[in-house]
GROMACS .gro file of C-alpha atoms in nm:
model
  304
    1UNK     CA    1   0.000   0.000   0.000
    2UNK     CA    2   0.120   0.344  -0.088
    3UNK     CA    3   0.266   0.604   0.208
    4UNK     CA    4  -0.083   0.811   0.243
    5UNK     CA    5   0.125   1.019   0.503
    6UNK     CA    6   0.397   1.077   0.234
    7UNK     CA    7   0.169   1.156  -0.068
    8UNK     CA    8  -0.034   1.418   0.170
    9UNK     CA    9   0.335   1.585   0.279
   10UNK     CA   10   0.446   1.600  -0.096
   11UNK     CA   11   0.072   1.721  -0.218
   12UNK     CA   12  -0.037   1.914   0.054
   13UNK     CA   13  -0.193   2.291  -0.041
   14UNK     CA   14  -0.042   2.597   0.175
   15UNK     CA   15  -0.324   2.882   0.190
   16UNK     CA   16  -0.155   3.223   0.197
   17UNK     CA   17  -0.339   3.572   0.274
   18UNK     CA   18  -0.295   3.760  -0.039
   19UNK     CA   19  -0.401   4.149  -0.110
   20UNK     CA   20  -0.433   4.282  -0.425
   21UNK     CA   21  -0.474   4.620  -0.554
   22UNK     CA   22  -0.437   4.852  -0.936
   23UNK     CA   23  -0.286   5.149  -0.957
   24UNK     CA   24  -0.400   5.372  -1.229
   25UNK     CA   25  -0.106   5.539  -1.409
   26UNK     CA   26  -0.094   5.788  -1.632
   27UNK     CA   27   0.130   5.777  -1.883
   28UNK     CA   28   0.488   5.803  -1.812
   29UNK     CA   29   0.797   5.578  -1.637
   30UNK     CA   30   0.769   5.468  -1.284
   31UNK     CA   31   0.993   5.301  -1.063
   32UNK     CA   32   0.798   5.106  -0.783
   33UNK     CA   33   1.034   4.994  -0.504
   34UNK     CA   34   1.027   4.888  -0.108
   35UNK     CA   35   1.001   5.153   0.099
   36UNK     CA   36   1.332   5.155   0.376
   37UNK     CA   37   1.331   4.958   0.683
   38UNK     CA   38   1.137   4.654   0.611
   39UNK     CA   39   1.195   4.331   0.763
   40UNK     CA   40   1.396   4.021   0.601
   41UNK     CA   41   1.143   3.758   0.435
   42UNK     CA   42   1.126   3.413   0.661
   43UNK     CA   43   1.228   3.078   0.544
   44UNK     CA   44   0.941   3.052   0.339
   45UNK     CA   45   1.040   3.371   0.114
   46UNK     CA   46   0.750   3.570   0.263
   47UNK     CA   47   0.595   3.859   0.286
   48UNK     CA   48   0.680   3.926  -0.092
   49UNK     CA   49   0.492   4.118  -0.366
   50UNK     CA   50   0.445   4.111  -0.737
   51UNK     CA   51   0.397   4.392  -0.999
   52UNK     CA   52   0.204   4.267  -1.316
   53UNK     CA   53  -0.013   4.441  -1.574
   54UNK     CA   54  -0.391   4.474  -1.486
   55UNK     CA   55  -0.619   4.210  -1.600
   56UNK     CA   56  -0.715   4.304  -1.955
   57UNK     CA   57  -0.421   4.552  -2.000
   58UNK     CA   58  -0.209   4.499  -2.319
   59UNK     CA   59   0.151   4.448  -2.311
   60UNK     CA   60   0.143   4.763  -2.592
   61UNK     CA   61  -0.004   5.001  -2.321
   62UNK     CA   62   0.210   4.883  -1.990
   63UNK     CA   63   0.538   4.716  -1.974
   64UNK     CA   64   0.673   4.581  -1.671
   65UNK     CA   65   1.070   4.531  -1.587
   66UNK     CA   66   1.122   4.297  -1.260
   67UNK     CA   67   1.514   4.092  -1.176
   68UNK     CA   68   1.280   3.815  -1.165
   69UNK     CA   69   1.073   3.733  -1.552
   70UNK     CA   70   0.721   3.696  -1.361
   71UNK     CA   71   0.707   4.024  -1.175
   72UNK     CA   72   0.833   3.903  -0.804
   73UNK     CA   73   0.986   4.184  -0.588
   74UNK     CA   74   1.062   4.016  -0.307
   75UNK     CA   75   0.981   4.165   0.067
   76UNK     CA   76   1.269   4.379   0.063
   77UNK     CA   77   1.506   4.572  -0.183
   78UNK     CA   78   1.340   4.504  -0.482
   79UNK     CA   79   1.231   4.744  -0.771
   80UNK     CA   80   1.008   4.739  -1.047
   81UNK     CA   81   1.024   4.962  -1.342
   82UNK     CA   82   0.655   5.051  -1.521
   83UNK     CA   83   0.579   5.194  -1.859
   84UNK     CA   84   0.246   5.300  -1.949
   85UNK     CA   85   0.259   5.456  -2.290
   86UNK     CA   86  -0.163   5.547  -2.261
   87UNK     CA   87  -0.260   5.660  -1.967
   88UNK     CA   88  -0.438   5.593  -1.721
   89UNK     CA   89  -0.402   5.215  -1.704
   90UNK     CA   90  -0.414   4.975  -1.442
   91UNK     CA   91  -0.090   4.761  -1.291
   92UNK     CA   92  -0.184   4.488  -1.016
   93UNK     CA   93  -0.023   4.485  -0.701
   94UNK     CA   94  -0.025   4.156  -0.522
   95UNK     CA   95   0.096   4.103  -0.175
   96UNK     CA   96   0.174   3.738   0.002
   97UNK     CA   97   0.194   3.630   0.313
   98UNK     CA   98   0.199   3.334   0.531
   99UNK     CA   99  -0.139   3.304   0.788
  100UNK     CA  100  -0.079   3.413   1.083
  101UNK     CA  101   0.194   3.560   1.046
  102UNK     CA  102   0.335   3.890   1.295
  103UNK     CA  103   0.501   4.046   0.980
  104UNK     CA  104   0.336   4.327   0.808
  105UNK     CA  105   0.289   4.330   0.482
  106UNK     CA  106   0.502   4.464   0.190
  107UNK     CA  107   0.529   4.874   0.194
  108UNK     CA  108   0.568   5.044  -0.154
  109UNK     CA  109   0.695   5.326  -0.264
  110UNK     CA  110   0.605   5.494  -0.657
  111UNK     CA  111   0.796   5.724  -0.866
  112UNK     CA  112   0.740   5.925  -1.129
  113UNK     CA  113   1.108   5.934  -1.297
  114UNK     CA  114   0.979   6.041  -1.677
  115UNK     CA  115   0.653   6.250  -1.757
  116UNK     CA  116   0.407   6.176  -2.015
  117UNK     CA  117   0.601   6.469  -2.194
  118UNK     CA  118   0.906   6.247  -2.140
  119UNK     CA  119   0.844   6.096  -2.452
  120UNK     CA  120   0.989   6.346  -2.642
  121UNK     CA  121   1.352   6.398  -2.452
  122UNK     CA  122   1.256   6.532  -2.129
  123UNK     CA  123   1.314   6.391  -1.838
  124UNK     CA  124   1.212   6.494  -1.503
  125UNK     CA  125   1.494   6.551  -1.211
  126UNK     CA  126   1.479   6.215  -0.945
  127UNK     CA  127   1.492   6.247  -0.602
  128UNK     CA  128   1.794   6.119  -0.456
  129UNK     CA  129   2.000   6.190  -0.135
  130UNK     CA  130   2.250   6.413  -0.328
  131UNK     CA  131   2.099   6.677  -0.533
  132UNK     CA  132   2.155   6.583  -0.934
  133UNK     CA  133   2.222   6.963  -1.027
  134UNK     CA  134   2.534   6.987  -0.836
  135UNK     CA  135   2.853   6.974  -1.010
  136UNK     CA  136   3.040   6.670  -0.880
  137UNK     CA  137   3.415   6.671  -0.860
  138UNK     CA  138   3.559   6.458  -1.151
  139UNK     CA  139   3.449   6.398  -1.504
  140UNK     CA  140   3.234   6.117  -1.398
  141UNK     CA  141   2.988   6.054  -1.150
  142UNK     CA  142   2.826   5.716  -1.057
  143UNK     CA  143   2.541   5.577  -0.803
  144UNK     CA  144   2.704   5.244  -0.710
  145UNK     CA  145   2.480   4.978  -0.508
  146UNK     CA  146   2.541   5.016  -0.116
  147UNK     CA  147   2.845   5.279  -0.243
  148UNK     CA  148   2.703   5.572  -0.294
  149UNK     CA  149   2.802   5.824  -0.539
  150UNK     CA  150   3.200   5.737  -0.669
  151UNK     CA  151   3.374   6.043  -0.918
  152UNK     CA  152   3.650   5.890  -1.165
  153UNK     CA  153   3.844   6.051  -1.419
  154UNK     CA  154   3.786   6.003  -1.793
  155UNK     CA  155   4.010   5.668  -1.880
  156UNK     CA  156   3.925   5.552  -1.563
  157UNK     CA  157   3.653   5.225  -1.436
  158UNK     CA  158   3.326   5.389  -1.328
  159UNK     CA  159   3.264   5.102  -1.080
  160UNK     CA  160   3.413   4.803  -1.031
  161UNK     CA  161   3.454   4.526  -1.296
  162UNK     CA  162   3.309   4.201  -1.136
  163UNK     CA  163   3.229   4.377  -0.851
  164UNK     CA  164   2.912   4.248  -0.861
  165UNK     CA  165   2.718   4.562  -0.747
  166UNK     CA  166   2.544   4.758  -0.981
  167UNK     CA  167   2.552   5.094  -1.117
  168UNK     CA  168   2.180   5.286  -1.020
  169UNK     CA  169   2.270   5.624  -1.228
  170UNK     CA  170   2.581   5.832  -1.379
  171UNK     CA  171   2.653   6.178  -1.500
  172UNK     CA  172   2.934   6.296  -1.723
  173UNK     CA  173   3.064   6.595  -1.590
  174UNK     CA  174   3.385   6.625  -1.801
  175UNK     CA  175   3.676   6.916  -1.765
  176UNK     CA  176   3.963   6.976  -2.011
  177UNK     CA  177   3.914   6.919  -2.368
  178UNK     CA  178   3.527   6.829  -2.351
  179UNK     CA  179   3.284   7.040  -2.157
  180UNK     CA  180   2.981   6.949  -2.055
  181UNK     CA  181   2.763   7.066  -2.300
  182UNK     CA  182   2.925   6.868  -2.550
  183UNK     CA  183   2.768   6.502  -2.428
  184UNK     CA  184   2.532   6.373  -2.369
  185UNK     CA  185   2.375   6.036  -2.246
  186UNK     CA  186   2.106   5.726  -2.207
  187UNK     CA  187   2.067   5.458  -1.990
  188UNK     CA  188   1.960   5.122  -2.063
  189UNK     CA  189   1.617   5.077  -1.884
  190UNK     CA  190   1.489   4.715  -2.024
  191UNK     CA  191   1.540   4.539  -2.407
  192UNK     CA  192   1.492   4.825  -2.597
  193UNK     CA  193   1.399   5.062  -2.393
  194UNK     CA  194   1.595   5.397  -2.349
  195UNK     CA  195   1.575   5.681  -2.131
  196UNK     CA  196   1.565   6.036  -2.250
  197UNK     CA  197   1.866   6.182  -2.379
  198UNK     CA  198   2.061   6.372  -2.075
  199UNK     CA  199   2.278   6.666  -2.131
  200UNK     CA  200   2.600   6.657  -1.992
  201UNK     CA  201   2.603   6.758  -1.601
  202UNK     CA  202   2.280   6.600  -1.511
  203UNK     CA  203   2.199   6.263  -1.354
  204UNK     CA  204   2.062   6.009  -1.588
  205UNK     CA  205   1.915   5.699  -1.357
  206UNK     CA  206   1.832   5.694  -0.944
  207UNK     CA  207   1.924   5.722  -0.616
  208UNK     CA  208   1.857   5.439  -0.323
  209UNK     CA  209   1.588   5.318  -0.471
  210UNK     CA  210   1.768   4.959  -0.592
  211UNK     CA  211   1.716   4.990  -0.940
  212UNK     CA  212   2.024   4.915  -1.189
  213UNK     CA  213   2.073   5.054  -1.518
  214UNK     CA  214   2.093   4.756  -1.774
  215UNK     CA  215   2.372   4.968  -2.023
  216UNK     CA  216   2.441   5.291  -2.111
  217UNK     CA  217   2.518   5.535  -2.450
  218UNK     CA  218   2.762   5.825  -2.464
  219UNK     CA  219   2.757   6.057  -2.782
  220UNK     CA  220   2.940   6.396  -2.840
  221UNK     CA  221   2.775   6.706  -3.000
  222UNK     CA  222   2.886   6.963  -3.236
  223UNK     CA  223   3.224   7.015  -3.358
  224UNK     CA  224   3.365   6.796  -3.043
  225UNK     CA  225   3.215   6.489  -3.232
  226UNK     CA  226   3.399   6.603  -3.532
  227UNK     CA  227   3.727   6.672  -3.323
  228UNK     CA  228   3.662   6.357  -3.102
  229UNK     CA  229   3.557   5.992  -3.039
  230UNK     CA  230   3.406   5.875  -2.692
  231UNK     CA  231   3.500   5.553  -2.643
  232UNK     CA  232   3.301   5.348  -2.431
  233UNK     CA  233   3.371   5.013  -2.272
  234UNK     CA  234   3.149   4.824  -2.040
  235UNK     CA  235   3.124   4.532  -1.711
  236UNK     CA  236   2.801   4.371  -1.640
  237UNK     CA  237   2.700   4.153  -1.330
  238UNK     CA  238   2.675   3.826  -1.542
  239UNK     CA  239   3.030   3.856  -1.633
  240UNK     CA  240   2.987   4.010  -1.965
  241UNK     CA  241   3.241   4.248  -2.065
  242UNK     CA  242   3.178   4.475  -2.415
  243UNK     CA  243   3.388   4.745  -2.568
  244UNK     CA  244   3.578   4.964  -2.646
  245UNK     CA  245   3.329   5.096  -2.958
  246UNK     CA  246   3.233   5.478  -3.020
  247UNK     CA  247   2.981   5.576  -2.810
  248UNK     CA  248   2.756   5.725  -3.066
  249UNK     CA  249   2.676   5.347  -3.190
  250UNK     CA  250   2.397   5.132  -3.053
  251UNK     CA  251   2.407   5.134  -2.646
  252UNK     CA  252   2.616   4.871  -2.472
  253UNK     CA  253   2.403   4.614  -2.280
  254UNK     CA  254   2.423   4.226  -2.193
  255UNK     CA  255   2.225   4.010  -2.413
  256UNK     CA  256   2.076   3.864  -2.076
  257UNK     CA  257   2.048   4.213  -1.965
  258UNK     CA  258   2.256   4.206  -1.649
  259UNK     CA  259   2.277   4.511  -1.418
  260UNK     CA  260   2.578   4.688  -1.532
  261UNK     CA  261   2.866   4.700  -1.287
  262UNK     CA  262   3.126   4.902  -1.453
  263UNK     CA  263   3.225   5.148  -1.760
  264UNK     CA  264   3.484   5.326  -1.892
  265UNK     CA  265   3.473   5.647  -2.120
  266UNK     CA  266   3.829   5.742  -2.297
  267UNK     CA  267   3.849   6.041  -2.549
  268UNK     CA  268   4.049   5.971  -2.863
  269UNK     CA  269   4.131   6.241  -3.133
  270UNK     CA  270   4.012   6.149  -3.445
  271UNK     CA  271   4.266   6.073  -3.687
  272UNK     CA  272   4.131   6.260  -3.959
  273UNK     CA  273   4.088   6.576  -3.769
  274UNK     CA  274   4.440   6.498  -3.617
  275UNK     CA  275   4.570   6.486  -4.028
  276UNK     CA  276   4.371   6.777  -4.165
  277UNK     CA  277   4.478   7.009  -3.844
  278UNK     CA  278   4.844   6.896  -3.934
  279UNK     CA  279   4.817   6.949  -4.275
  280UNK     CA  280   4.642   7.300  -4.254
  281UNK     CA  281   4.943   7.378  -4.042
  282UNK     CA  282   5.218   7.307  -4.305
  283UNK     CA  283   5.020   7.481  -4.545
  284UNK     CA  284   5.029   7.814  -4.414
  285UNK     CA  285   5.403   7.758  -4.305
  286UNK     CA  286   5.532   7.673  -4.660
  287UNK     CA  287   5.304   7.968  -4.732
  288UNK     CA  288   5.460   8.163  -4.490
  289UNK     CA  289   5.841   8.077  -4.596
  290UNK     CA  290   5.780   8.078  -4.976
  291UNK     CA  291   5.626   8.409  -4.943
  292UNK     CA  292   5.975   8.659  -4.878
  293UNK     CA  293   6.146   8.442  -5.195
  294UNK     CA  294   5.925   8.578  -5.430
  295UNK     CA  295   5.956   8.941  -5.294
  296UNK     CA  296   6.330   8.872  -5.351
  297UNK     CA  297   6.323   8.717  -5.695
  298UNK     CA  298   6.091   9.028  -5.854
  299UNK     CA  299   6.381   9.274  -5.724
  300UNK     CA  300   6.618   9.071  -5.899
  301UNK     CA  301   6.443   9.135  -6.169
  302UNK     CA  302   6.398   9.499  -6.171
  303UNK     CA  303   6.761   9.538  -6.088
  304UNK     CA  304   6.832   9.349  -6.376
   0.00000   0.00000   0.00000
C-alpha cells in the first residue's frame, strides 16, 4: 500500500493571505520599489509582492521590468520599473503572506522618474539623497549599489569590474578638452527601452531606490564629435564584458540584460581631424616661408 502520510506531505496545499490592488497610471515611467526599513522575508520567502499588468491591459499600453521574468519583488530591496505609454491604465499589485503571520505586509513606494512629456527627450529631475544639479568633482559621476556616489576621471573604471554591485545612475561631468555641453547620455532601462537623452552635467538613472541601469550610450555634439571619439567600454553583473566601440553606436548592454557594474569612457582624437589640423598647419608655413622668396626674386628682376 502506498505512504498516504507521504503523498499528503508531498501534495499538501499551503493557503496564503494575499491582497491585491491597481494602480492607475498615467502615462509616463515609474519606478515602484520597497520603501526603507522593512523586515527580512522568513524561510518561506515571505511577505513578498508582485507587480504585473492589470487584468485586460495589453503588453502595448504597460510594460513591466522585474530581476525576476514573472514580476516578483521580493519583501525587501526590490524594484520594479513601469511603462504606461496610454494613460491611465491599471498595474496589479499583489501582496503574500503566510497566515498568521506577525510580519506586516510589503510597503511600496512609486515614482514618477519620466513625464508623459518624457516621450519626447525630457526627463524629469529624481529624487535622490544628493541633489543631481550639483557639479560633482571629476568627469564622472556614478550611483554604485550600497556605495554611494564614486567620481573617476575620464580613462578611468566607473565602478568596479566584477564587482558584482550595480551601477543605479551616472553623469558625465567632463573638464579639459570636452565640456559638458558637448555630451550627452542614455541609460539602458529594459530590451529596448531607453531613457531620454541627458545633457551633460545631469543625472541620468536613481538614487537608493535599488534599481540598476541595464547599459548605457555616450555621444558627443557639435564640432567635439567632429574633433573627437568617446570611447566606451562596459562590465556587467553576469560577467559580460563589451567594448571599447564609439559611443555614438547602438548602447552597450548584456544580451541577458545584467545590471551593469562598470564602464569606462576614454576620449580619442580622431585621426582625420588629427591629419587635416596637421596638414592645414604646413600649409600656411610653406606659405609663410615661400612668401619673402618671391619678394626677392621680382627685385632681382627689376635690378636686372
Amino acid at each position: 500500500m502506498p505512504d498516504t502520510k507521504q503523498e499528503q506531505g508531498e501534495n499538501r496545499v499551503i493557503d496564503l493571505k494575499a491582497g491585491a490592488h491597481v494602480m492607475m497610471l498615467d502615462a509616463g515611467v515609474y519606478c515602484v520599489f520597497h520603501a526603507p526599513g522593512q523586515t527580512p522575508p522568513g524561510r518561506s520567502g515571505l511577505p513578498g509582492v508582485r507587480i504585473t499588468r492589470a487584468p485586460g491591459v495589453s503588453p502595448d499600453v504597460v510594460e513591466v521590468s522585474t530581476f525576476e521574468t514573472d514580476g516578483w519583488m521580493g519583501s525587501m530591496n526590490g524594484a520594479a520599473l513601469v511603462r504606461v505609454h496610454q494613460g491611465p491604465s491599471g498595474v496589479m499589485v499583489t501582496t503574500y503572506q503566510e497566515i498568521g503571520s506577525e510580519q506586516e505586509g510589503p510597503r511600496l513606494q512609486v515614482m514618477r522618474l519620466i513625464d508623459s512629456r518624457a516621450e519626447g527627450g525630457e526627463a524629469t529631475e529624481l529624487p535622490s539623497g544628493t541633489p543631481a544639479d550639483k557639479a560633482a568633482v571629476g568627469d564622472v559621476t556614478a550611483h554604485v549599489q550600497r556605495q554611494g556616489d564614486v567620481n573617476c576621471q575620464l580613462g578611468d573604471w566607473v565602478g568596479t569590474p566584477g564587482s558584482q554591485l550595480w551601477i543605479e545612475g551616472f553623469s558625465v561631468n567632463a573638464t579639459g578638452p570636452l565640456k559638458t555641453d558637448d555630451v550627452e547620455y542614455q541609460a539602458v532601462l529594459g530590451r529596448g527601452w531607453l531613457s531620454p537623452w541627458v545633457e551633460g552635467g545631469k543625472f541620468c538613472g536613481s538614487r537608493g531606490m535599488s534599481l540598476p541601469i541595464l547599459g548605457l550610450r555616450v555621444r558627443l555634439k557639435g564640432e567635439k564629435a567632429e574633433q573627437w571619439s568617446l570611447r566606451v567600454s562596459a562590465s556587467f553583473t553576469d560577467g559580460t564584458r563589451l567594448g571599447p566601440v564609439d559611443g555614438a553606436e547602438d548602447a552597450l548592454e548584456a544580451e541577458s540584460l545584467a545590471p551593469l557594474e562598470g564602464f569606462r569612457l576614454e576620449l580619442i582624437p580622431v585621426e582625420g581631424a588629427a591629419v587635416e589640423k596637421a596638414s592645414k598647419k604646413e600649409s600656411s608655413s610653406r606659405k609663410a616661408s615661400s612668401s619673402p622668396v618671391r619678394k626677392t626674386d621680382k627685385r632681382r628682376t627689376r635690378r636686372q
